[in-house]
Amino acid sequence: PTRRSSDLIRGRRCKASQVMAIKVEKALTHATSMLMKAGVPESNAAKTARAIVTSDVWGNPSHGLMRLPFYLQRITMGGVNPEAELKVISERGAITSLDGENGLGHWQLWDAAVLGVAKAKECGISLVSVKNSSHCGALGVYLYPALDAGQIAMIFTNGPAVMPAVGGNAPLLSTSPTAAGIPSRTPMIIDLSTSAVARGKIASAAKAGGAIPEGWAVNAQGEPITDAKEALMGMLAPLGGAKGFALGLMVESLSAGLSGGSLSRNVPDMFNSDDDQKPQGISHTVITIDPNDLGDAASYDDFNKLASSITETGGRVPGSKRAHPNKLGDGEIAIAEAVMNDLNGWSEKLGLARIS
């Protein structure tokens, strides 16, 4: 089925575009098959597909199936190692350092989060870092192993440099995304970039041939850019000015800086086809805390009071409407026509039936 959409990004200015609805289960199965055909082992392909489709279910298509053709292109060209494994570099107490061998970031960060939970159960707190990885999609996906275990998780990652210092004329940091999950009865989920907007939203607008609002992106002279395609290769403004850049600097330090991976200025851009052969060298860090070693039941009571106070005063608990990545349901997701065309093109290249 198809329907008209005048706005692929809710509340943003985009050209009208056709969207198609497909079943969640079909999206999961087909994305897994595409990755397997590209050489990714079944288990890692399934975890990657689930992370990607989860973003679409959450209403965040900029980190969903729109990205799959880019990942497949990078695998084909050698920028991503489909057969990568997570290699232990060092392990001491609660801290583990891993090398991603230039593999897909989705399954690697999920596995790192699962390891973080086990280590936190043993030590009360854990830190797992991954270097030489790739883009991992929406960070909030990887909070759920800890949330399921009644633990707190904080995640940091980097990417290609797109954000300048306030007053600067060159990009130094990525969008510097970070996420945190608090295990209240209704989990509180913080998942954001420290740039004014996630770059994927600009990529979605560019795919739709649309414009973006002023304040999202600037050129080297600090002038606002509203053309989405131009903005995709421009610079993104920090969220809240100097404060956003400072938070981004913290994220960069706790991901690339801590792991010894590539700083954002040296990370190849997945939206630049000239970089398809180059491994990104992205870094992820997961910090996991087991409250049972601190406040015990009192901690959970306070988490629940915090969450309840939000709704009692008319607010909405962040992340409360998100489906669990392992419980996405049997509904449908909307895929933009341009994205569907890309997916069908790749399906044919890989010897698979069209997705729709």
Tab-separated table of C-alpha atoms in Angstrom:
chain	number	residue	atom	x	y	z
A	1	PRO	CA	0.000	0.000	0.000
A	2	THR	CA	1.067	3.574	-0.624
A	3	ARG	CA	0.001	6.917	0.732
A	4	ARG	CA	0.947	10.537	0.216
A	5	SER	CA	3.245	12.292	2.646
A	6	SER	CA	3.947	15.998	2.368
A	7	ASP	CA	6.523	15.813	5.106
A	8	LEU	CA	8.969	12.928	5.476
A	9	ILE	CA	10.408	14.539	8.577
A	10	ARG	CA	7.658	15.545	10.948
A	11	GLY	CA	7.314	19.291	11.122
A	12	ARG	CA	10.071	19.929	8.561
A	13	ARG	CA	9.937	21.416	5.099
A	14	CYS	CA	10.233	18.674	2.507
A	15	LYS	CA	8.833	18.045	-0.934
A	16	ALA	CA	5.830	15.790	-1.210
A	17	SER	CA	6.825	12.172	-1.618
A	18	GLN	CA	5.262	8.759	-1.898
A	19	VAL	CA	5.722	6.452	1.056
A	20	MET	CA	5.029	2.735	1.189
A	21	ALA	CA	3.968	0.694	4.189
A	22	ILE	CA	5.591	-2.686	4.856
A	23	LYS	CA	5.237	-5.137	7.713
A	24	VAL	CA	7.863	-4.912	10.454
A	25	GLU	CA	8.577	-8.646	10.241
A	26	LYS	CA	9.107	-8.407	6.488
A	27	ALA	CA	11.484	-5.489	6.947
A	28	LEU	CA	13.476	-7.452	9.543
A	29	THR	CA	13.661	-10.589	7.428
A	30	HIS	CA	14.558	-8.790	4.208
A	31	ALA	CA	17.197	-6.546	5.791
A	32	THR	CA	18.777	-9.598	7.426
A	33	SER	CA	18.837	-11.427	4.080
A	34	MET	CA	20.430	-8.445	2.327
A	35	LEU	CA	23.202	-8.227	4.902
A	36	MET	CA	23.805	-11.974	4.761
A	37	LYS	CA	24.037	-11.831	0.962
A	38	ALA	CA	26.658	-9.100	1.427
A	39	GLY	CA	28.709	-11.495	3.553
A	40	VAL	CA	27.624	-10.711	7.138
A	41	PRO	CA	27.160	-13.832	9.335
A	42	GLU	CA	23.504	-14.572	10.155
A	43	SER	CA	23.605	-13.675	13.865
A	44	ASN	CA	25.328	-10.336	13.263
A	45	ALA	CA	23.092	-9.608	10.261
A	46	ALA	CA	19.965	-10.230	12.356
A	47	LYS	CA	21.138	-7.973	15.201
A	48	THR	CA	22.077	-5.246	12.722
A	49	ALA	CA	18.747	-5.487	10.880
A	50	ARG	CA	16.822	-5.295	14.161
A	51	ALA	CA	18.695	-2.166	15.243
A	52	ILE	CA	18.028	-0.544	11.863
A	53	VAL	CA	14.310	-1.407	11.707
A	54	THR	CA	13.821	-0.398	15.342
A	55	SER	CA	14.681	3.149	14.332
A	56	ASP	CA	11.930	3.105	11.696
A	57	VAL	CA	9.428	1.714	14.231
A	58	TRP	CA	10.374	4.554	16.567
A	59	GLY	CA	9.516	7.081	13.866
A	60	ASN	CA	13.158	7.921	13.263
A	61	PRO	CA	13.653	6.944	9.592
A	62	SER	CA	16.854	8.953	9.300
A	63	HIS	CA	18.633	6.133	11.177
A	64	GLY	CA	16.538	3.300	9.766
A	65	LEU	CA	16.348	1.491	6.436
A	66	MET	CA	17.375	4.693	4.670
A	67	ARG	CA	20.910	3.896	5.849
A	68	LEU	CA	21.027	0.254	4.744
A	69	PRO	CA	22.076	0.981	1.134
A	70	PHE	CA	24.979	3.059	2.475
A	71	TYR	CA	26.113	0.182	4.696
A	72	LEU	CA	25.835	-2.281	1.810
A	73	GLN	CA	27.824	0.014	-0.461
A	74	ARG	CA	30.564	0.352	2.120
A	75	ILE	CA	30.683	-3.436	2.587
A	76	THR	CA	30.921	-3.918	-1.185
A	77	MET	CA	33.686	-1.327	-1.561
A	78	GLY	CA	35.724	-2.532	1.426
A	79	GLY	CA	34.996	0.225	3.923
A	80	VAL	CA	33.225	-2.243	6.227
A	81	ASN	CA	34.490	-5.732	7.033
A	82	PRO	CA	31.419	-8.030	6.931
A	83	GLU	CA	33.256	-10.880	8.673
A	84	ALA	CA	34.680	-8.770	11.502
A	85	GLU	CA	34.728	-10.061	15.058
A	86	LEU	CA	35.030	-8.240	18.382
A	87	LYS	CA	38.599	-8.797	19.503
A	88	VAL	CA	39.564	-8.272	23.151
A	89	ILE	CA	42.474	-5.842	23.367
A	90	SER	CA	42.658	-5.694	27.143
A	91	GLU	CA	40.558	-6.654	30.137
A	92	ARG	CA	41.081	-5.574	33.726
A	93	GLY	CA	38.399	-5.827	36.367
A	94	ALA	CA	35.361	-3.866	35.264
A	95	ILE	CA	37.025	-2.439	32.140
A	96	THR	CA	37.184	-4.117	28.735
A	97	SER	CA	38.694	-2.695	25.541
A	98	LEU	CA	37.577	-4.198	22.223
A	99	ASP	CA	38.673	-3.881	18.591
A	100	GLY	CA	35.806	-4.006	16.087
A	101	GLU	CA	38.007	-4.917	13.109
A	102	ASN	CA	36.100	-2.374	10.982
A	103	GLY	CA	32.796	-4.252	11.262
A	104	LEU	CA	29.240	-2.954	11.381
A	105	GLY	CA	28.637	-0.838	14.467
A	106	HIS	CA	25.124	-2.089	15.242
A	107	TRP	CA	25.844	-5.644	16.323
A	108	GLN	CA	29.172	-4.606	17.861
A	109	LEU	CA	27.639	-2.000	20.166
A	110	TRP	CA	24.794	-4.381	21.082
A	111	ASP	CA	27.313	-7.065	22.071
A	112	ALA	CA	29.373	-4.495	23.977
A	113	ALA	CA	26.237	-3.458	25.899
A	114	VAL	CA	25.464	-7.099	26.751
A	115	LEU	CA	29.031	-7.550	27.988
A	116	GLY	CA	28.694	-4.362	30.030
A	117	VAL	CA	25.656	-5.803	31.824
A	118	ALA	CA	27.530	-8.987	32.770
A	119	LYS	CA	30.514	-7.000	34.013
A	120	ALA	CA	28.300	-4.645	36.048
A	121	LYS	CA	26.607	-7.605	37.722
A	122	GLU	CA	30.052	-8.816	38.737
A	123	CYS	CA	31.704	-5.504	39.641
A	124	GLY	CA	28.820	-3.079	40.263
A	125	ILE	CA	29.951	-0.873	37.385
A	126	SER	CA	31.594	-1.514	34.035
A	127	LEU	CA	33.114	0.272	31.081
A	128	VAL	CA	33.371	-1.346	27.652
A	129	SER	CA	35.009	0.510	24.775
A	130	VAL	CA	35.069	-0.449	21.100
A	131	LYS	CA	37.413	1.093	18.552
A	132	ASN	CA	37.754	0.475	14.797
A	133	SER	CA	33.981	0.115	14.424
A	134	SER	CA	31.414	1.794	12.153
A	135	HIS	CA	28.198	3.810	12.363
A	136	CYS	CA	25.695	2.161	14.713
A	137	GLY	CA	22.398	3.972	14.078
A	138	ALA	CA	20.205	5.202	16.944
A	139	LEU	CA	22.078	4.950	20.255
A	140	GLY	CA	18.932	4.409	22.294
A	141	VAL	CA	18.667	0.867	20.904
A	142	TYR	CA	21.687	-0.232	22.923
A	143	LEU	CA	20.324	0.864	26.302
A	144	TYR	CA	17.934	-2.072	26.510
A	145	PRO	CA	20.309	-4.840	27.647
A	146	ALA	CA	20.994	-2.746	30.759
A	147	LEU	CA	17.371	-1.685	31.226
A	148	ASP	CA	16.241	-5.317	31.025
A	149	ALA	CA	18.717	-6.104	33.812
A	150	GLY	CA	17.538	-3.181	35.976
A	151	GLN	CA	20.772	-1.292	35.327
A	152	ILE	CA	21.712	2.212	34.215
A	153	ALA	CA	23.592	2.624	30.927
A	154	MET	CA	25.373	5.585	29.351
A	155	ILE	CA	26.644	5.397	25.783
A	156	PHE	CA	28.943	7.653	23.774
A	157	THR	CA	30.024	7.441	20.129
A	158	ASN	CA	31.647	9.562	17.451
A	159	GLY	CA	31.574	9.884	13.663
A	160	PRO	CA	32.795	12.138	10.845
A	161	ALA	CA	33.519	15.726	11.873
A	162	VAL	CA	30.631	18.055	11.056
A	163	MET	CA	30.436	20.415	14.052
A	164	PRO	CA	32.765	23.399	14.544
A	165	ALA	CA	33.625	25.120	17.774
A	166	VAL	CA	31.512	28.218	18.378
A	167	GLY	CA	33.109	30.878	16.178
A	168	GLY	CA	35.209	28.247	14.403
A	169	ASN	CA	35.441	27.834	10.641
A	170	ALA	CA	36.210	24.092	10.374
A	171	PRO	CA	34.435	20.974	11.683
A	172	LEU	CA	36.114	19.353	14.688
A	173	LEU	CA	33.508	17.046	16.210
A	174	SER	CA	30.834	14.694	14.946
A	175	THR	CA	27.215	15.177	15.956
A	176	SER	CA	28.582	13.604	19.167
A	177	PRO	CA	25.511	11.565	20.101
A	178	THR	CA	24.995	10.254	23.606
A	179	ALA	CA	22.324	8.162	25.297
A	180	ALA	CA	21.371	7.160	28.829
A	181	GLY	CA	18.781	4.743	30.167
A	182	ILE	CA	17.329	4.831	33.688
A	183	PRO	CA	15.483	1.674	34.862
A	184	SER	CA	12.327	3.214	36.281
A	185	ARG	CA	9.036	1.317	35.906
A	186	THR	CA	8.586	3.218	32.649
A	187	PRO	CA	12.247	3.516	31.563
A	188	MET	CA	13.563	7.035	31.131
A	189	ILE	CA	15.549	7.145	27.891
A	190	ILE	CA	17.743	10.073	26.887
A	191	ASP	CA	18.967	9.795	23.293
A	192	LEU	CA	20.280	12.872	21.524
A	193	SER	CA	22.997	14.448	19.449
A	194	THR	CA	24.881	17.459	20.775
A	195	SER	CA	24.563	19.213	17.426
A	196	ALA	CA	21.418	21.245	16.768
A	197	VAL	CA	20.016	18.293	14.823
A	198	ALA	CA	21.053	14.742	14.006
A	199	ARG	CA	22.779	14.595	10.618
A	200	GLY	CA	20.499	11.777	9.557
A	201	LYS	CA	17.556	14.186	9.524
A	202	ILE	CA	19.415	16.322	7.001
A	203	ALA	CA	20.187	13.177	4.977
A	204	SER	CA	16.475	12.301	4.958
A	205	ALA	CA	15.607	15.807	3.756
A	206	ALA	CA	18.301	15.574	1.065
A	207	LYS	CA	16.913	12.203	-0.087
A	208	ALA	CA	13.463	13.821	-0.382
A	209	GLY	CA	14.917	16.787	-2.258
A	210	GLY	CA	13.772	19.236	0.383
A	211	ALA	CA	14.994	22.146	2.464
A	212	ILE	CA	15.902	22.441	6.133
A	213	PRO	CA	15.218	25.209	8.649
A	214	GLU	CA	17.775	27.926	9.336
A	215	GLY	CA	19.883	27.168	12.385
A	216	TRP	CA	20.615	23.542	11.531
A	217	ALA	CA	23.685	24.005	9.323
A	218	VAL	CA	26.207	26.663	8.321
A	219	ASN	CA	28.987	27.085	5.770
A	220	ALA	CA	32.639	27.927	6.466
A	221	GLN	CA	31.719	31.612	6.720
A	222	GLY	CA	29.128	30.876	9.386
A	223	GLU	CA	26.241	31.627	7.028
A	224	PRO	CA	23.082	29.487	7.370
A	225	ILE	CA	22.424	26.742	4.817
A	226	THR	CA	18.853	25.698	4.016
A	227	ASP	CA	19.462	23.444	1.011
A	228	ALA	CA	19.553	19.920	2.482
A	229	LYS	CA	22.027	18.468	-0.025
A	230	GLU	CA	24.437	21.354	0.502
A	231	ALA	CA	23.979	21.130	4.269
A	232	LEU	CA	24.841	17.428	4.235
A	233	MET	CA	28.363	18.399	3.182
A	234	GLY	CA	28.424	21.546	5.341
A	235	MET	CA	28.768	22.048	9.107
A	236	LEU	CA	26.142	21.518	11.805
A	237	ALA	CA	25.532	24.075	14.519
A	238	PRO	CA	26.119	22.936	18.122
A	239	LEU	CA	23.003	22.428	20.250
A	240	GLY	CA	22.653	25.518	22.427
A	241	GLY	CA	25.841	27.133	21.148
A	242	ALA	CA	28.931	26.850	23.358
A	243	LYS	CA	27.204	24.478	25.788
A	244	GLY	CA	26.406	22.037	22.993
A	245	PHE	CA	29.981	22.120	21.748
A	246	ALA	CA	31.271	21.482	25.281
A	247	LEU	CA	28.986	18.459	25.628
A	248	GLY	CA	30.152	17.251	22.221
A	249	LEU	CA	33.750	17.598	23.342
A	250	MET	CA	32.955	15.396	26.343
A	251	VAL	CA	31.392	12.754	24.077
A	252	GLU	CA	34.387	12.798	21.729
A	253	SER	CA	36.764	12.401	24.677
A	254	LEU	CA	34.780	9.521	26.199
A	255	SER	CA	34.504	7.648	22.899
A	256	ALA	CA	37.396	8.184	20.487
A	257	GLY	CA	39.711	9.758	23.038
A	258	LEU	CA	39.225	7.030	25.625
A	259	SER	CA	39.418	4.075	23.228
A	260	GLY	CA	42.417	5.299	21.253
A	261	GLY	CA	40.328	5.202	18.081
A	262	SER	CA	40.082	7.751	15.279
A	263	LEU	CA	39.181	11.287	16.267
A	264	SER	CA	36.236	12.642	14.315
A	265	ARG	CA	38.422	14.770	12.036
A	266	ASN	CA	39.906	11.514	10.721
A	267	VAL	CA	36.657	9.526	10.334
A	268	PRO	CA	35.546	8.920	6.702
A	269	ASP	CA	32.042	10.058	5.814
A	270	MET	CA	29.455	7.412	4.880
A	271	PHE	CA	27.577	10.027	2.848
A	272	ASN	CA	30.642	10.733	0.690
A	273	SER	CA	31.043	8.034	-1.965
A	274	ASP	CA	34.750	8.855	-2.258
A	275	ASP	CA	35.138	7.432	1.271
A	276	ASP	CA	33.369	4.115	0.634
A	277	GLN	CA	36.641	2.158	0.574
A	278	LYS	CA	37.917	3.676	3.811
A	279	PRO	CA	37.139	2.082	7.209
A	280	GLN	CA	35.563	4.656	9.511
A	281	GLY	CA	37.382	3.708	12.702
A	282	ILE	CA	34.452	4.896	14.831
A	283	SER	CA	34.543	4.377	18.616
A	284	HIS	CA	31.803	3.485	21.106
A	285	THR	CA	31.873	3.484	24.903
A	286	VAL	CA	29.281	1.904	27.202
A	287	ILE	CA	29.252	2.616	30.948
A	288	THR	CA	26.874	0.386	32.931
A	289	ILE	CA	25.917	0.762	36.600
A	290	ASP	CA	24.100	-1.747	38.808
A	291	PRO	CA	22.034	0.257	41.368
A	292	ASN	CA	21.847	-2.774	43.640
A	293	ASP	CA	25.385	-1.992	44.775
A	294	LEU	CA	24.387	1.551	45.776
A	295	GLY	CA	20.900	2.451	46.976
A	296	ASP	CA	19.321	-0.975	46.510
A	297	ALA	CA	15.503	-0.752	46.377
A	298	ALA	CA	15.612	2.910	47.391
A	299	SER	CA	17.249	3.772	44.070
A	300	TYR	CA	14.464	2.155	42.062
A	301	ASP	CA	11.853	3.892	44.223
A	302	ASP	CA	13.433	7.239	43.436
A	303	PHE	CA	13.664	6.408	39.722
A	304	ASN	CA	9.938	5.627	39.760
A	305	LYS	CA	9.166	8.838	41.653
A	306	LEU	CA	11.129	10.833	39.084
A	307	ALA	CA	9.277	9.239	36.177
A	308	SER	CA	5.902	9.658	37.893
A	309	SER	CA	6.588	13.310	38.689
A	310	ILE	CA	6.992	13.998	34.982
A	311	THR	CA	3.553	12.646	34.063
A	312	GLU	CA	1.904	14.073	37.186
A	313	THR	CA	2.967	17.577	36.139
A	314	GLY	CA	1.731	17.155	32.570
A	315	GLY	CA	4.925	16.012	30.884
A	316	ARG	CA	5.950	12.880	29.003
A	317	VAL	CA	8.658	10.504	30.166
A	318	PRO	CA	11.448	10.578	27.540
A	319	GLY	CA	11.385	7.370	25.526
A	320	SER	CA	8.115	6.132	27.031
A	321	LYS	CA	6.532	5.578	23.611
A	322	ARG	CA	9.416	3.538	22.227
A	323	ALA	CA	8.948	-0.146	21.513
A	324	HIS	CA	11.538	-2.530	22.911
A	325	PRO	CA	13.945	-3.570	20.098
A	326	ASN	CA	13.064	-7.217	20.741
A	327	LYS	CA	9.323	-6.508	20.895
A	328	LEU	CA	8.623	-4.475	17.775
A	329	GLY	CA	5.166	-5.947	17.216
A	330	ASP	CA	3.432	-6.929	13.991
A	331	GLY	CA	2.609	-3.471	12.685
A	332	GLU	CA	3.882	-1.586	9.653
A	333	ILE	CA	6.552	1.004	8.992
A	334	ALA	CA	6.480	3.727	6.344
A	335	ILE	CA	9.323	3.778	3.821
A	336	ALA	CA	9.896	6.742	1.521
A	337	GLU	CA	9.665	6.004	-2.193
A	338	ALA	CA	13.276	7.006	-2.844
A	339	VAL	CA	14.474	4.720	-0.042
A	340	MET	CA	12.332	1.847	-1.326
A	341	ASN	CA	13.816	2.291	-4.786
A	342	ASP	CA	17.321	2.042	-3.311
A	343	LEU	CA	16.406	-1.062	-1.316
A	344	ASN	CA	14.868	-2.752	-4.344
A	345	GLY	CA	17.918	-1.890	-6.430
A	346	TRP	CA	20.212	-3.489	-3.872
A	347	SER	CA	17.919	-6.499	-3.542
A	348	GLU	CA	18.279	-7.148	-7.263
A	349	LYS	CA	22.065	-6.704	-7.099
A	350	LEU	CA	22.224	-9.263	-4.312
A	351	GLY	CA	19.998	-11.768	-6.079
A	352	LEU	CA	16.970	-11.272	-3.830
A	353	ALA	CA	13.349	-10.541	-4.646
A	354	ARG	CA	12.259	-6.922	-4.375
A	355	ILE	CA	11.125	-5.945	-0.896
A	356	SER	CA	7.926	-4.454	-2.334
